[in-house]
mmCIF file of C-alpha atoms in Angstrom:
data_model
loop_
_atom_site.group_PDB
_atom_site.id
_atom_site.type_symbol
_atom_site.label_atom_id
_atom_site.label_comp_id
_atom_site.label_asym_id
_atom_site.label_seq_id
_atom_site.Cartn_x
_atom_site.Cartn_y
_atom_site.Cartn_z
ATOM 1 C CA MET T 1 0.206 0.037 0.272
ATOM 2 C CA GLU T 2 2.521 2.570 0.687
ATOM 3 C CA LEU T 3 4.572 1.667 -2.263
ATOM 4 C CA LYS T 4 1.247 2.138 -4.208
ATOM 5 C CA ALA T 5 0.631 5.738 -2.522
ATOM 6 C CA ALA T 6 4.419 6.766 -3.214
ATOM 7 C CA ARG T 7 3.568 5.967 -6.766
ATOM 8 C CA MET T 8 0.306 8.125 -7.066
ATOM 9 C CA ARG T 9 2.290 10.688 -5.158
ATOM 10 C CA ARG T 10 4.949 10.553 -7.793
ATOM 11 C CA THR T 11 2.570 11.096 -10.291
ATOM 12 C CA ARG T 12 0.206 14.042 -9.018
ATOM 13 C CA TYR T 13 3.887 15.689 -8.376
ATOM 14 C CA ALA T 14 4.628 15.177 -12.296
ATOM 15 C CA MET T 15 1.567 16.496 -13.666
ATOM 16 C CA ARG T 16 1.863 19.508 -11.744
ATOM 17 C CA PHE T 17 5.154 20.219 -12.764
ATOM 18 C CA ALA T 18 4.381 19.335 -16.381
ATOM 19 C CA ALA T 19 1.174 22.282 -16.118
ATOM 20 C CA THR T 20 3.798 24.881 -14.845
ATOM 21 C CA GLY T 21 6.792 24.149 -16.732
ATOM 22 C CA LYS T 22 8.079 25.755 -19.644
ATOM 23 C CA LEU T 23 7.769 24.215 -22.793
ATOM 24 C CA LYS T 24 10.619 23.312 -25.116
ATOM 25 C CA THR T 25 10.184 24.807 -28.826
ATOM 26 C CA ALA T 26 11.582 21.731 -30.409
ATOM 27 C CA VAL T 27 8.809 19.586 -28.608
ATOM 28 C CA SER T 28 5.891 22.077 -28.098
ATOM 29 C CA ILE T 29 3.651 20.594 -30.634
ATOM 30 C CA VAL T 30 3.868 17.097 -29.288
ATOM 31 C CA LEU T 31 3.275 18.407 -25.299
ATOM 32 C CA LEU T 32 0.518 20.725 -26.847
ATOM 33 C CA GLY T 33 -1.631 17.879 -28.173
ATOM 34 C CA ALA T 34 -0.996 16.035 -24.854
ATOM 35 C CA LEU T 35 -1.794 19.137 -22.820
ATOM 36 C CA ALA T 36 -4.998 19.309 -24.583
ATOM 37 C CA ALA T 37 -6.037 16.218 -24.058
ATOM 38 C CA CYS T 38 -5.914 16.205 -20.254
ATOM 39 C CA GLY T 39 -6.848 20.093 -20.253
ATOM 40 C CA SER T 40 -9.658 21.783 -18.044
ATOM 41 C CA LYS T 41 -13.573 20.892 -18.356
ATOM 42 C CA ASN T 42 -13.575 24.646 -20.375
ATOM 43 C CA GLU T 43 -11.787 23.289 -23.518
ATOM 44 C CA ALA T 44 -13.129 22.097 -26.538
ATOM 45 C CA SER T 45 -14.589 18.817 -26.354
ATOM 46 C CA SER T 46 -12.377 17.102 -28.826
ATOM 47 C CA GLY T 47 -9.374 17.731 -26.584
ATOM 48 C CA GLN T 48 -6.924 18.727 -29.567
ATOM 49 C CA ALA T 49 -8.271 22.502 -30.192
ATOM 50 C CA LEU T 50 -6.036 25.355 -30.304
ATOM 51 C CA ALA T 51 -8.311 27.600 -31.252
ATOM 52 C CA SER T 52 -12.183 27.908 -32.289
ATOM 53 C CA VAL T 53 -13.656 30.362 -34.849
ATOM 54 C CA ASP T 54 -17.430 30.635 -34.987
ATOM 55 C CA GLY T 55 -17.542 27.373 -33.233
ATOM 56 C CA LYS T 56 -15.595 25.601 -35.741
ATOM 57 C CA GLU T 57 -12.315 23.887 -33.985
ATOM 58 C CA ILE T 58 -8.847 24.285 -34.980
ATOM 59 C CA THR T 59 -6.749 21.188 -34.102
ATOM 60 C CA ILE T 60 -3.080 20.214 -32.986
ATOM 61 C CA HIS T 61 -2.906 18.022 -36.451
ATOM 62 C CA GLN T 62 -4.244 20.794 -38.473
ATOM 63 C CA LEU T 63 -1.410 22.908 -37.219
ATOM 64 C CA ASN T 64 1.153 20.094 -37.605
ATOM 65 C CA ALA T 65 -0.284 19.757 -40.704
ATOM 66 C CA GLU T 66 0.738 23.218 -41.704
ATOM 67 C CA LEU T 67 4.279 22.907 -40.186
ATOM 68 C CA GLY T 68 4.780 19.955 -42.920
ATOM 69 C CA ARG T 69 3.868 22.003 -45.564
ATOM 70 C CA SER T 70 4.692 25.663 -44.803
ATOM 71 C CA GLY T 71 8.722 24.130 -44.608
ATOM 72 C CA ALA T 72 8.727 26.400 -41.385
ATOM 73 C CA ARG T 73 10.949 24.981 -38.544
ATOM 74 C CA GLU T 74 8.833 25.050 -35.614
ATOM 75 C CA ALA T 75 5.156 25.875 -35.030
ATOM 76 C CA SER T 76 4.473 29.585 -34.181
ATOM 77 C CA LYS T 77 1.694 31.911 -33.554
ATOM 78 C CA GLN T 78 1.332 33.222 -37.012
ATOM 79 C CA LEU T 79 1.338 29.523 -38.352
ATOM 80 C CA LEU T 80 -2.098 29.350 -36.337
ATOM 81 C CA ASP T 81 -3.190 32.835 -37.001
ATOM 82 C CA GLY T 82 -2.918 31.951 -40.652
ATOM 83 C CA LEU T 83 -5.240 28.828 -40.041
ATOM 84 C CA VAL T 84 -7.491 31.238 -38.196
ATOM 85 C CA ALA T 85 -7.491 33.745 -41.148
ATOM 86 C CA ARG T 86 -8.334 30.773 -43.250
ATOM 87 C CA GLN T 87 -11.077 29.534 -41.267
ATOM 88 C CA LEU T 88 -12.807 33.126 -41.426
ATOM 89 C CA LEU T 89 -12.475 33.034 -45.191
ATOM 90 C CA VAL T 90 -14.057 29.191 -45.204
ATOM 91 C CA ASN T 91 -16.792 30.599 -42.942
ATOM 92 C CA ALA T 92 -17.671 33.454 -45.170
ATOM 93 C CA ALA T 93 -17.680 31.404 -48.160
ATOM 94 C CA ARG T 94 -20.082 29.167 -46.851
ATOM 95 C CA LYS T 95 -22.554 31.745 -45.485
ATOM 96 C CA GLU T 96 -22.510 33.053 -49.016
ATOM 97 C CA LYS T 97 -23.341 29.255 -50.215
ATOM 98 C CA LEU T 98 -20.325 29.109 -52.266
ATOM 99 C CA ASP T 99 -19.648 25.419 -51.372
ATOM 100 C CA SER T 100 -23.159 25.200 -53.610
ATOM 101 C CA ASN T 101 -21.682 26.861 -56.636
ATOM 102 C CA PRO T 102 -21.304 24.294 -59.729
ATOM 103 C CA SER T 103 -18.300 25.878 -60.543
ATOM 104 C CA VAL T 104 -16.576 25.750 -56.961
ATOM 105 C CA LEU T 105 -17.541 22.039 -56.603
ATOM 106 C CA ALA T 106 -16.053 21.700 -60.096
ATOM 107 C CA ASP T 107 -12.789 23.022 -58.376
ATOM 108 C CA ILE T 108 -12.876 20.894 -55.163
ATOM 109 C CA GLU T 109 -13.228 18.074 -57.121
ATOM 110 C CA ARG T 110 -10.216 18.607 -59.124
ATOM 111 C CA ALA T 111 -8.315 19.470 -56.135
ATOM 112 C CA LYS T 112 -9.123 16.160 -54.356
ATOM 113 C CA ASP T 113 -8.096 14.338 -57.644
ATOM 114 C CA LEU T 114 -4.797 16.285 -57.960
ATOM 115 C CA VAL T 115 -3.922 15.296 -54.674
ATOM 116 C CA LEU T 116 -4.911 11.716 -54.940
ATOM 117 C CA ALA T 117 -2.666 11.432 -58.091
ATOM 118 C CA GLN T 118 0.234 13.260 -56.763
ATOM 119 C CA SER T 119 -0.218 10.941 -53.661
ATOM 120 C CA TYR T 120 0.017 7.615 -55.716
ATOM 121 C CA VAL T 121 2.560 9.107 -57.568
ATOM 122 C CA GLN T 122 4.561 9.815 -54.659
ATOM 123 C CA MET T 123 3.856 6.123 -53.279
ATOM 124 C CA LYS T 124 5.151 4.472 -56.420
ATOM 125 C CA LEU T 125 8.590 6.651 -56.625
ATOM 126 C CA SER T 126 11.152 5.386 -54.440
ATOM 127 C CA LYS T 127 14.016 7.904 -52.678
ATOM 128 C CA PRO T 128 15.636 8.737 -55.829
ATOM 129 C CA ALA T 129 19.389 7.703 -56.194
ATOM 130 C CA ARG T 130 21.854 10.738 -56.719
ATOM 131 C CA PRO T 131 23.792 11.143 -59.955
ATOM 132 C CA SER T 132 27.574 9.952 -59.917
ATOM 133 C CA GLN T 133 29.908 12.414 -60.297
ATOM 134 C CA GLN T 134 30.866 11.283 -63.857
ATOM 135 C CA GLU T 135 26.817 11.762 -65.001
ATOM 136 C CA VAL T 136 27.008 15.104 -63.567
ATOM 137 C CA ASP T 137 30.353 15.929 -65.279
ATOM 138 C CA ASP T 138 28.730 14.087 -68.637
ATOM 139 C CA PHE T 139 25.686 16.447 -68.836
ATOM 140 C CA TYR T 140 28.111 19.512 -68.387
ATOM 141 C CA ARG T 141 30.151 18.644 -71.091
ATOM 142 C CA GLN T 142 27.137 17.798 -73.477
ATOM 143 C CA HIS T 143 25.378 21.176 -73.028
ATOM 144 C CA PRO T 144 28.215 23.420 -73.570
ATOM 145 C CA ASP T 145 25.452 26.174 -74.810
ATOM 146 C CA TRP T 146 24.069 25.852 -71.625
ATOM 147 C CA PHE T 147 27.266 26.162 -69.241
ATOM 148 C CA ALA T 148 30.780 26.372 -70.511
ATOM 149 C CA GLN T 149 29.714 28.671 -73.938
ATOM 150 C CA ARG T 150 26.652 30.100 -72.446
ATOM 151 C CA LYS T 151 25.478 33.449 -73.957
ATOM 152 C CA GLN T 152 23.492 36.278 -73.337
ATOM 153 C CA TYR T 153 20.613 37.529 -76.010
ATOM 154 C CA GLU T 154 19.277 40.912 -75.651
ATOM 155 C CA PHE T 155 16.232 41.590 -78.025
ATOM 156 C CA SER T 156 14.258 44.803 -78.980
ATOM 157 C CA GLU T 157 10.754 43.813 -79.989
ATOM 158 C CA LEU T 158 7.766 44.727 -81.035
ATOM 159 C CA VAL T 159 4.651 42.387 -80.810
ATOM 160 C CA ILE T 160 1.978 42.567 -83.266
ATOM 161 C CA SER T 161 -1.316 40.236 -84.250
ATOM 162 C CA ASN T 162 -0.761 37.329 -87.166
ATOM 163 C CA ALA T 163 -3.377 39.345 -88.968
ATOM 164 C CA ASN T 164 -1.300 42.396 -89.615
ATOM 165 C CA LEU T 165 1.669 40.578 -91.169
ATOM 166 C CA SER T 166 1.707 41.907 -94.649
ATOM 167 C CA LYS T 167 4.434 41.253 -97.684
ATOM 168 C CA GLU T 168 5.607 44.652 -96.793
ATOM 169 C CA LEU T 169 6.407 44.680 -93.545
ATOM 170 C CA ASN T 170 7.895 40.969 -94.215
ATOM 171 C CA GLU T 171 10.080 42.733 -96.520
ATOM 172 C CA LEU T 172 11.060 45.340 -94.388
ATOM 173 C CA MET T 173 12.079 42.821 -91.476
ATOM 174 C CA THR T 174 15.279 41.860 -93.652
ATOM 175 C CA GLY T 175 18.793 42.847 -93.193
ATOM 176 C CA THR T 176 19.561 45.283 -90.684
ATOM 177 C CA ARG T 177 18.060 48.511 -89.894
ATOM 178 C CA PRO T 178 16.981 50.312 -86.457
ATOM 179 C CA LEU T 179 14.035 48.747 -85.226
ATOM 180 C CA GLU T 180 12.430 52.156 -84.928
ATOM 181 C CA GLU T 181 12.054 52.300 -88.273
ATOM 182 C CA VAL T 182 9.724 49.634 -88.271
ATOM 183 C CA ALA T 183 7.867 51.013 -85.454
ATOM 184 C CA GLY T 184 7.525 54.343 -87.195
ATOM 185 C CA TRP T 185 5.899 51.946 -90.140
ATOM 186 C CA LEU T 186 3.641 50.802 -87.759
ATOM 187 C CA ASN T 187 2.336 53.800 -86.598
ATOM 188 C CA ALA T 188 2.006 55.632 -89.844
ATOM 189 C CA ARG T 189 -0.508 52.807 -90.802
ATOM 190 C CA ASN T 190 -2.272 52.718 -87.213
ATOM 191 C CA ILE T 191 -1.106 49.304 -86.433
ATOM 192 C CA PRO T 192 -0.958 48.370 -82.612
ATOM 193 C CA PHE T 193 1.670 47.159 -81.328
ATOM 194 C CA THR T 194 3.255 46.520 -77.706
ATOM 195 C CA ARG T 195 7.340 47.342 -77.165
ATOM 196 C CA LEU T 196 9.175 44.914 -75.326
ATOM 197 C CA GLN T 197 13.111 44.466 -74.070
ATOM 198 C CA VAL T 198 13.602 40.682 -73.465
ATOM 199 C CA VAL T 199 16.932 38.778 -72.102
ATOM 200 C CA LYS T 200 17.341 35.445 -72.816
ATOM 201 C CA THR T 201 20.261 32.981 -72.757
ATOM 202 C CA SER T 202 21.340 30.192 -74.698
ATOM 203 C CA MET T 203 20.016 28.009 -71.940
ATOM 204 C CA ASP T 204 16.680 29.285 -72.359
ATOM 205 C CA LEU T 205 16.330 29.367 -76.306
ATOM 206 C CA PRO T 206 15.531 26.426 -78.434
ATOM 207 C CA PRO T 207 17.590 24.528 -79.880
ATOM 208 C CA PRO T 208 17.044 25.513 -83.761
ATOM 209 C CA MET T 209 16.199 29.171 -82.603
ATOM 210 C CA LEU T 210 19.820 29.374 -80.994
ATOM 211 C CA GLU T 211 21.315 27.676 -83.861
ATOM 212 C CA GLY T 212 20.200 30.366 -86.374
ATOM 213 C CA LEU T 213 21.254 33.019 -83.431
ATOM 214 C CA LYS T 214 24.666 31.783 -83.557
ATOM 215 C CA GLY T 215 26.963 33.892 -86.041
ATOM 216 C CA MET T 216 23.881 36.609 -86.377
ATOM 217 C CA GLU T 217 25.041 40.039 -86.563
ATOM 218 C CA ARG T 218 23.367 42.905 -83.978
ATOM 219 C CA GLY T 219 20.886 44.892 -85.210
ATOM 220 C CA ARG T 220 20.017 42.145 -87.745
ATOM 221 C CA LEU T 221 15.784 41.959 -87.863
ATOM 222 C CA PHE T 222 13.778 38.541 -87.989
ATOM 223 C CA ILE T 223 10.513 37.451 -87.174
ATOM 224 C CA VAL T 224 9.146 35.106 -84.857
ATOM 225 C CA LYS T 225 5.346 33.712 -84.586
ATOM 226 C CA GLU T 226 4.332 32.896 -81.561
ATOM 227 C CA GLY T 227 0.511 31.701 -81.534
ATOM 228 C CA ASP T 228 -1.856 34.594 -82.624
ATOM 229 C CA SER T 229 1.275 37.247 -82.132
ATOM 230 C CA ALA T 230 4.103 38.162 -84.764
ATOM 231 C CA ILE T 231 7.170 39.206 -82.738
ATOM 232 C CA LEU T 232 9.249 41.685 -84.690
ATOM 233 C CA ALA T 233 12.484 41.231 -83.243
ATOM 234 C CA ALA T 234 16.177 42.985 -83.636
ATOM 235 C CA LEU T 235 19.156 41.476 -81.843
ATOM 236 C CA ALA T 236 20.525 44.091 -80.031
ATOM 237 C CA ASP T 237 23.244 42.605 -78.448
ATOM 238 C CA VAL T 238 25.239 39.261 -77.243
ATOM 239 C CA LYS T 239 26.957 38.771 -74.181
ATOM 240 C CA SER T 240 29.607 35.656 -72.743
ATOM 241 C CA ALA T 241 27.853 34.508 -69.819
ATOM 242 C CA PRO T 242 29.237 31.091 -68.936
ATOM 243 C CA VAL T 243 28.836 28.758 -65.986
ATOM 244 C CA SER T 244 31.219 27.007 -63.988
ATOM 245 C CA GLN T 245 30.948 23.192 -63.380
ATOM 246 C CA SER T 246 30.685 23.889 -59.788
ATOM 247 C CA ALA T 247 28.294 26.490 -59.750
ATOM 248 C CA ALA T 248 26.086 24.021 -62.236
ATOM 249 C CA ALA T 249 26.808 20.766 -60.088
ATOM 250 C CA ALA T 250 23.347 21.180 -57.994
ATOM 251 C CA GLN T 251 20.940 22.252 -60.667
ATOM 252 C CA ILE T 252 22.377 19.380 -62.896
ATOM 253 C CA GLU T 253 21.732 16.714 -59.907
ATOM 254 C CA GLN T 254 18.150 18.242 -59.389
ATOM 255 C CA TYR T 255 17.364 17.781 -63.007
ATOM 256 C CA LEU T 256 18.859 14.348 -63.397
ATOM 257 C CA VAL T 257 17.020 13.083 -60.579
ATOM 258 C CA ALA T 258 13.996 14.859 -61.620
ATOM 259 C CA GLN T 259 14.341 13.150 -64.937
ATOM 260 C CA GLY T 260 14.219 9.626 -63.308
ATOM 261 C CA GLN T 261 11.370 10.279 -61.738
ATOM 262 C CA GLY T 262 9.687 11.431 -64.973
ATOM 263 C CA ARG T 263 10.273 7.925 -66.441
ATOM 264 C CA ILE T 264 9.378 6.110 -63.605
ATOM 265 C CA THR T 265 6.115 8.104 -63.666
ATOM 266 C CA ASP T 266 5.753 7.422 -67.510
ATOM 267 C CA GLN T 267 6.332 3.961 -66.954
ATOM 268 C CA GLU T 268 3.575 3.247 -64.613
ATOM 269 C CA LEU T 269 1.337 5.388 -66.475
ATOM 270 C CA ASN T 270 1.855 3.129 -69.781
ATOM 271 C CA ARG T 271 1.442 0.080 -67.041
ATOM 272 C CA LEU T 272 -2.255 1.550 -66.002
ATOM 273 C CA LYS T 273 -3.128 2.514 -69.586
ATOM 274 C CA ALA T 274 -2.657 -1.144 -70.688
ATOM 275 C CA ASP T 275 -4.320 -2.349 -67.797
ATOM 276 C CA ALA T 276 -7.075 0.070 -68.144
ATOM 277 C CA LYS T 277 -10.045 0.340 -70.685
ATOM 278 C CA ILE T 278 -10.343 3.719 -72.103
ATOM 279 C CA ASP T 279 -12.516 5.098 -74.480
ATOM 280 C CA TYR T 280 -12.599 8.115 -76.483
ATOM 281 C CA PHE T 281 -16.061 9.338 -77.972
ATOM 282 C CA ASP T 282 -17.010 11.351 -81.090
ATOM 283 C CA LYS T 283 -16.770 14.542 -79.523
ATOM 284 C CA ALA T 284 -13.354 13.750 -78.535
ATOM 285 C CA LYS T 285 -12.215 12.982 -81.867
ATOM 286 C CA ALA T 286 -12.602 16.614 -82.722
ATOM 287 C CA LEU T 287 -10.110 17.815 -80.626
ATOM 288 C CA LYS T 288 -6.996 19.254 -81.993
ATOM 289 C CA ASP T 289 -4.037 17.014 -81.377
ATOM 290 C CA LEU T 290 -1.133 19.207 -80.237
ATOM 291 C CA ALA T 291 1.215 16.507 -80.689
ATOM 292 C CA ALA T 292 0.764 15.859 -84.381
ATOM 293 C CA ALA T 293 1.251 19.454 -85.038
ATOM 294 C CA PRO T 294 4.065 20.333 -86.969
ATOM 295 C CA ALA T 295 7.064 21.086 -84.578
ATOM 296 C CA ALA T 296 7.774 24.415 -86.016
ATOM 297 C CA THR T 297 4.711 26.041 -83.988
ATOM 298 C CA THR T 298 7.210 29.369 -83.777
ATOM 299 C CA ALA T 299 8.968 30.217 -86.911
ATOM 300 C CA VAL T 300 12.027 32.389 -87.057
ATOM 301 C CA GLN T 301 12.429 34.241 -90.619
ATOM 302 C CA GLY T 302 15.692 35.994 -91.068
ATOM 303 C CA SER T 303 17.832 33.461 -88.901
ATOM 304 C CA GLY T 304 17.100 30.704 -91.396
ATOM 305 C CA ALA T 305 15.581 28.349 -88.630
ATOM 306 C CA ALA T 306 12.309 27.010 -86.898
ATOM 307 C CA ALA T 307 12.179 26.906 -83.255
ATOM 308 C CA PRO T 308 9.839 24.296 -81.556
ATOM 309 C CA LYS T 309 8.832 24.485 -77.740
ATOM 310 C CA ASP T 310 11.285 25.383 -75.313
ATOM 311 C CA ASP T 311 13.513 22.577 -74.652
ATOM 312 C CA ALA T 312 12.628 20.976 -71.324
ATOM 313 C CA VAL T 313 16.059 20.449 -69.615
ATOM 314 C CA ALA T 314 16.737 24.165 -70.243
ATOM 315 C CA ARG T 315 13.827 24.607 -68.307
ATOM 316 C CA GLY T 316 14.634 22.469 -65.680
ATOM 317 C CA LEU T 317 17.495 24.351 -65.321
ATOM 318 C CA SER T 318 16.756 27.961 -65.953
ATOM 319 C CA GLY T 319 17.542 28.864 -62.404
ATOM 320 C CA ILE T 320 21.430 28.728 -62.973
ATOM 321 C CA LYS T 321 22.932 32.180 -62.887
#
């Protein structure tokens, strides 16, 4: 009996100490959950609530989830305040019956589908192996235009509608002359245009367009067709902007990892397609097949090349400075 009484006294002492002691930052989330579970009668009935907004609880589990998604190092009042603000907006949206709006419901279903699809892909993706130093070295050497011999191109541009292209304008956009002469020609004929100054590196440009720019003299005019627009461009300047192998290594590794994961995802999709019964109905047959369209969706006149869509590798490595 004395042993049992001693244990009870130690338990009561430990509970008093936990209630009055300061919580350490590193374990505050875990202890908050435990304290909420053994709190006073005035606390919310769930035992996990940190706050309530018009009766809607915000729980420790929501804060933990927000902590994981935000990338923050520790839970904070600011994270909780963000959840409170979100709940205020959700409550207001429900009062306005937005949760019954067909377009909102469609967006909610789409978001659910995206989360499920992404979760499935993540489940199938094993932890990626880090690319070897040899793979990084090979990639660097195989893409000199993106790294060792990278260049920065500066363009002056006038953007017009494709409908305003004419034989006369095409002839004007040949050779070398100030682009301002072309702007004056457009103004004289009341043709609207937008003026732009654009800087791109050889990493940003699709290979055929890059080949057309190599050796092009400054001031040379050319036309780029992009969808419903035509870009009347002049090569303003070219500068050397090489990237060392050490500076590019981290981004190359990230790209190679993403490339490997993309292959795994494609393999899984192919497997799922092979096992599924997929039917395209008559209305779907009228949709345009972009993959079957000519690769030269963007034509470059004056540089002797045709440019397809931006290269995916260049986009993946565009953060290299």
